[in-house]
């Protein structure tokens, strides 16, 4: 018996989970026992790439592109091919994969890659989550057929572009009888979703299992879904619907709903929302998470009905609201400040504030009403001037002793607090975001001084997961704030250099 075999497998699993990823990879070559454990940890989540995602769009890898892009494209697609081949050849390897992510941003049809993926999906008996991001190429019915055959009895999460669905998917969708979460995002090709896609959504979700608890639907497809599909929902997300007249009916059918998010850009949405919130103030009383993101032509200038709707939600723990107002509407925020104190359980808060000049009075009002127990805070600030010193902001943050994540979206770049936060941050603070730039606060191993980690790459921010944050609340707080990808995370680009401590 080897030394490794003398230690219980459960203990080895805990040990390997706690070591750096490079060390986990090394364990693949130590012994058969450690190989099996390390393999199960390293490949529980797998990403397959078709093409390369870039902020400005997909790349082709041809001579016309940047040579670095071409090299990276070759590297990613080689790794993807090796993974897919290994899945089809090694049942033990295939059995450890629990989550599969596909990033589909190829310049062509990627026929051969798709066929390899279809074959691999037939051999993933323990796959619980499948995510397809992108429309180049699209997720198609043959892919869903392979998914249903290979893991239809265990799959609990399905995320695809709504534009890829059709009535041809329905027969295979009906075989996914353990689904708990279905996410149908807006695609880049059909926005809003075509009538063809809307018919596909209805055909599929009409056959959704009773296990469904979370639903994210883009466009107006939501209004074509049978009401019985909402009865057991605990989480509902509506992304860019053109009309909201039937929202009240949906909310009244969601008796068990605890999380609701609405991302909307239609100019006509506010008028419809006034009536929905007024007539359904007592709906979804168990709500613990509420997110309302308005952008584009959409803004809510009068908030009385929304405030009345929220006041009855005493269990709210997560709240994120962006009404897309401008400086002329800054008086509307007075009621919002007072509302925050009515949620004793509030721990995760996102809010947008605008005006001409950010004054010490506004900061004092924020300080008075932002709950002292908040652990994650996102502020979208839209001010042309400020007379508040950075040290005054730091004093406010220090009073939130449990705050671990702070993110500032600074439209006009008036509130650059990165250096001050690094030098004098609350003890609990771990992650700082400024626009699309996220960095961990770490310690220099030699001096013990605080330093920022390298910024998250654009790709990591764009495709971020709960595992990247290490916290579901933090992932929820930033979700849907990038409605126009990274460009909507002000101040956007160009990239900043990591701030250094001045000696």
XYZ file of C-alpha atoms in Angstrom, residues 205-442:
238
model
C -41.531 25.627 -21.806
C -45.012 24.203 -22.242
C -43.236 20.893 -21.611
C -41.081 22.157 -18.711
C -40.899 19.811 -15.715
C -42.448 20.538 -12.324
C -38.897 20.778 -10.913
C -38.340 24.169 -12.634
C -37.508 26.843 -10.044
C -35.592 29.548 -11.956
C -36.495 31.096 -15.318
C -34.768 33.826 -17.339
C -36.529 34.835 -20.564
C -35.574 37.576 -23.033
C -37.973 39.680 -25.095
C -41.731 39.188 -25.153
C -41.547 35.399 -25.256
C -42.488 35.373 -21.565
C -46.085 36.335 -22.364
C -46.564 33.215 -24.520
C -45.700 30.763 -21.755
C -48.535 28.901 -19.993
C -49.246 30.285 -16.526
C -48.754 26.891 -14.936
C -45.031 27.234 -15.737
C -44.788 30.006 -13.102
C -46.466 28.243 -10.192
C -43.310 26.759 -8.630
C -40.853 29.461 -9.660
C -38.590 30.938 -7.007
C -36.526 33.119 -9.368
C -37.708 35.069 -12.432
C -35.689 37.324 -14.749
C -37.214 39.318 -17.630
C -34.712 40.790 -20.063
C -35.740 43.570 -22.452
C -39.452 42.861 -22.949
C -41.152 45.345 -25.274
C -44.389 45.294 -23.279
C -45.136 44.736 -19.588
C -48.926 44.824 -19.532
C -49.189 41.179 -18.427
C -46.498 41.408 -15.746
C -49.055 41.768 -12.941
C -50.727 38.515 -13.955
C -47.377 36.727 -13.983
C -46.434 38.065 -10.538
C -49.768 36.961 -9.093
C -49.109 33.422 -10.327
C -45.616 33.351 -8.787
C -46.720 32.696 -5.221
C -43.353 31.195 -4.257
C -41.154 33.823 -5.937
C -38.220 35.042 -3.828
C -36.059 36.655 -6.520
C -37.217 38.964 -9.332
C -35.125 40.927 -11.845
C -36.271 43.189 -14.682
C -33.854 44.613 -17.255
C -35.656 46.982 -19.594
C -34.883 49.586 -22.263
C -38.300 50.289 -23.850
C -39.447 53.906 -23.758
C -42.985 52.747 -22.942
C -42.038 50.454 -20.057
C -42.253 53.013 -17.190
C -45.886 53.906 -17.865
C -46.803 50.216 -17.849
C -44.746 49.607 -14.717
C -46.538 52.373 -12.830
C -49.785 50.466 -13.216
C -48.230 47.050 -12.517
C -46.636 48.176 -9.253
C -49.739 50.114 -8.187
C -52.155 47.236 -8.794
C -49.871 44.511 -7.410
C -48.271 46.096 -4.377
C -49.103 43.018 -2.273
C -47.815 40.466 -4.801
C -44.766 38.253 -4.097
C -44.623 39.026 -0.349
C -41.734 36.590 0.222
C -39.376 38.465 -2.102
C -35.773 38.512 -0.849
C -34.040 39.792 -4.027
C -35.195 42.593 -6.337
C -33.326 44.079 -9.294
C -34.574 46.748 -11.719
C -32.149 47.969 -14.391
C -33.333 50.660 -16.823
C -31.157 51.811 -19.714
C -31.329 53.282 -23.208
C -34.583 55.171 -23.732
C -36.117 53.850 -20.524
C -36.198 55.857 -17.286
C -38.540 56.142 -14.302
C -38.984 59.750 -13.316
C -41.754 59.198 -10.756
C -41.129 56.447 -8.258
C -44.078 56.491 -5.836
C -45.630 53.251 -7.150
C -42.306 51.397 -7.137
C -41.559 52.557 -3.610
C -44.991 51.392 -2.471
C -44.410 47.994 -4.090
C -41.067 47.559 -2.322
C -42.172 48.792 1.094
C -44.165 45.638 1.689
C -41.133 43.414 1.058
C -39.736 43.256 4.577
C -37.624 40.175 3.779
C -35.508 41.905 1.136
C -31.860 40.962 1.520
C -30.625 42.005 -1.950
C -31.696 45.202 -3.734
C -30.283 46.697 -6.945
C -32.068 49.576 -8.703
C -30.977 51.774 -11.629
C -33.699 54.159 -12.882
C -31.533 55.817 -15.580
C -32.313 59.350 -14.398
C -30.350 62.478 -15.260
C -29.145 65.439 -13.198
C -32.505 67.234 -13.393
C -34.142 64.375 -11.455
C -31.781 64.220 -8.491
C -34.586 65.204 -6.110
C -36.202 61.802 -6.689
C -33.497 60.145 -4.582
C -34.691 61.618 -1.277
C -37.386 58.967 -0.918
C -34.944 56.241 -1.904
C -32.561 57.131 0.885
C -35.372 56.839 3.420
C -36.600 53.559 1.942
C -33.307 51.761 2.618
C -33.781 51.973 6.370
C -37.019 49.967 6.075
C -35.188 46.749 5.129
C -33.524 45.422 8.274
C -32.193 42.335 6.482
C -30.571 44.233 3.583
C -26.994 43.006 2.971
C -26.441 43.464 -0.777
C -27.150 46.892 -2.297
C -26.756 48.437 -5.736
C -28.041 51.875 -6.663
C -27.524 54.630 -9.195
C -27.273 58.284 -8.151
C -27.068 61.282 -10.473
C -26.891 65.039 -10.259
C -24.762 68.018 -11.158
C -22.511 68.211 -8.100
C -21.891 65.488 -5.537
C -21.839 67.301 -2.207
C -21.035 66.416 1.374
C -24.780 66.593 2.102
C -25.454 63.801 -0.422
C -22.667 61.709 1.066
C -24.037 62.296 4.558
C -27.478 61.159 3.388
C -25.963 57.992 1.935
C -24.009 57.381 5.117
C -27.158 57.771 7.178
C -29.243 55.335 5.148
C -26.955 52.665 3.675
C -27.304 49.792 6.176
C -24.228 49.369 8.360
C -24.459 45.608 7.857
C -24.126 45.735 4.058
C -21.550 43.203 2.816
C -21.599 44.060 -0.903
C -22.166 47.545 -2.334
C -22.376 48.829 -5.920
C -22.718 52.538 -6.656
C -23.321 54.017 -10.109
C -22.367 57.679 -9.820
C -23.231 60.213 -12.545
C -22.012 63.646 -11.480
C -20.130 66.327 -13.387
C -18.504 67.758 -10.250
C -17.729 66.781 -6.674
C -16.607 68.713 -3.620
C -16.154 65.572 -1.503
C -12.611 64.570 -0.580
C -11.615 60.886 -0.977
C -10.983 60.652 2.758
C -14.665 61.407 3.418
C -15.672 58.464 1.232
C -13.224 56.217 3.074
C -14.787 57.197 6.416
C -18.205 56.107 5.101
C -16.846 52.769 3.891
C -15.066 52.095 7.184
C -18.393 52.217 9.010
C -19.505 49.189 6.933
C -17.224 46.825 8.826
C -18.553 43.716 7.092
C -18.258 45.050 3.516
C -16.266 42.556 1.453
C -17.029 43.723 -2.088
C -17.247 47.310 -3.343
C -17.898 48.283 -6.956
C -18.041 51.832 -8.347
C -19.404 52.638 -11.812
C -18.225 56.191 -12.432
C -19.802 57.598 -15.608
C -17.853 60.870 -15.686
C -14.736 59.659 -13.824
C -15.143 61.910 -10.812
C -14.679 59.276 -8.092
C -11.395 57.456 -8.562
C -10.879 56.024 -5.073
C -8.725 53.012 -5.967
C -5.519 54.214 -4.332
C -7.254 55.402 -1.167
C -9.124 52.104 -0.852
C -5.903 50.175 -1.210
C -4.091 52.161 1.466
C -6.957 52.544 3.949
C -9.694 50.015 3.235
C -12.135 48.379 5.658
C -10.569 45.268 7.154
C -13.134 42.959 5.578
C -12.817 44.344 2.018
C -11.573 41.671 -0.418
C -12.642 42.733 -3.926
C -12.706 46.204 -5.517
C -14.378 46.999 -8.837
C -14.029 50.221 -10.803
C -15.886 50.101 -14.093
C -15.039 46.814 -15.848
C -11.863 46.414 -13.803
C -11.910 44.062 -10.829
C -8.996 43.357 -8.500
C -8.545 41.439 -5.293
C -6.846 43.102 -2.345
C -3.845 40.979 -1.417
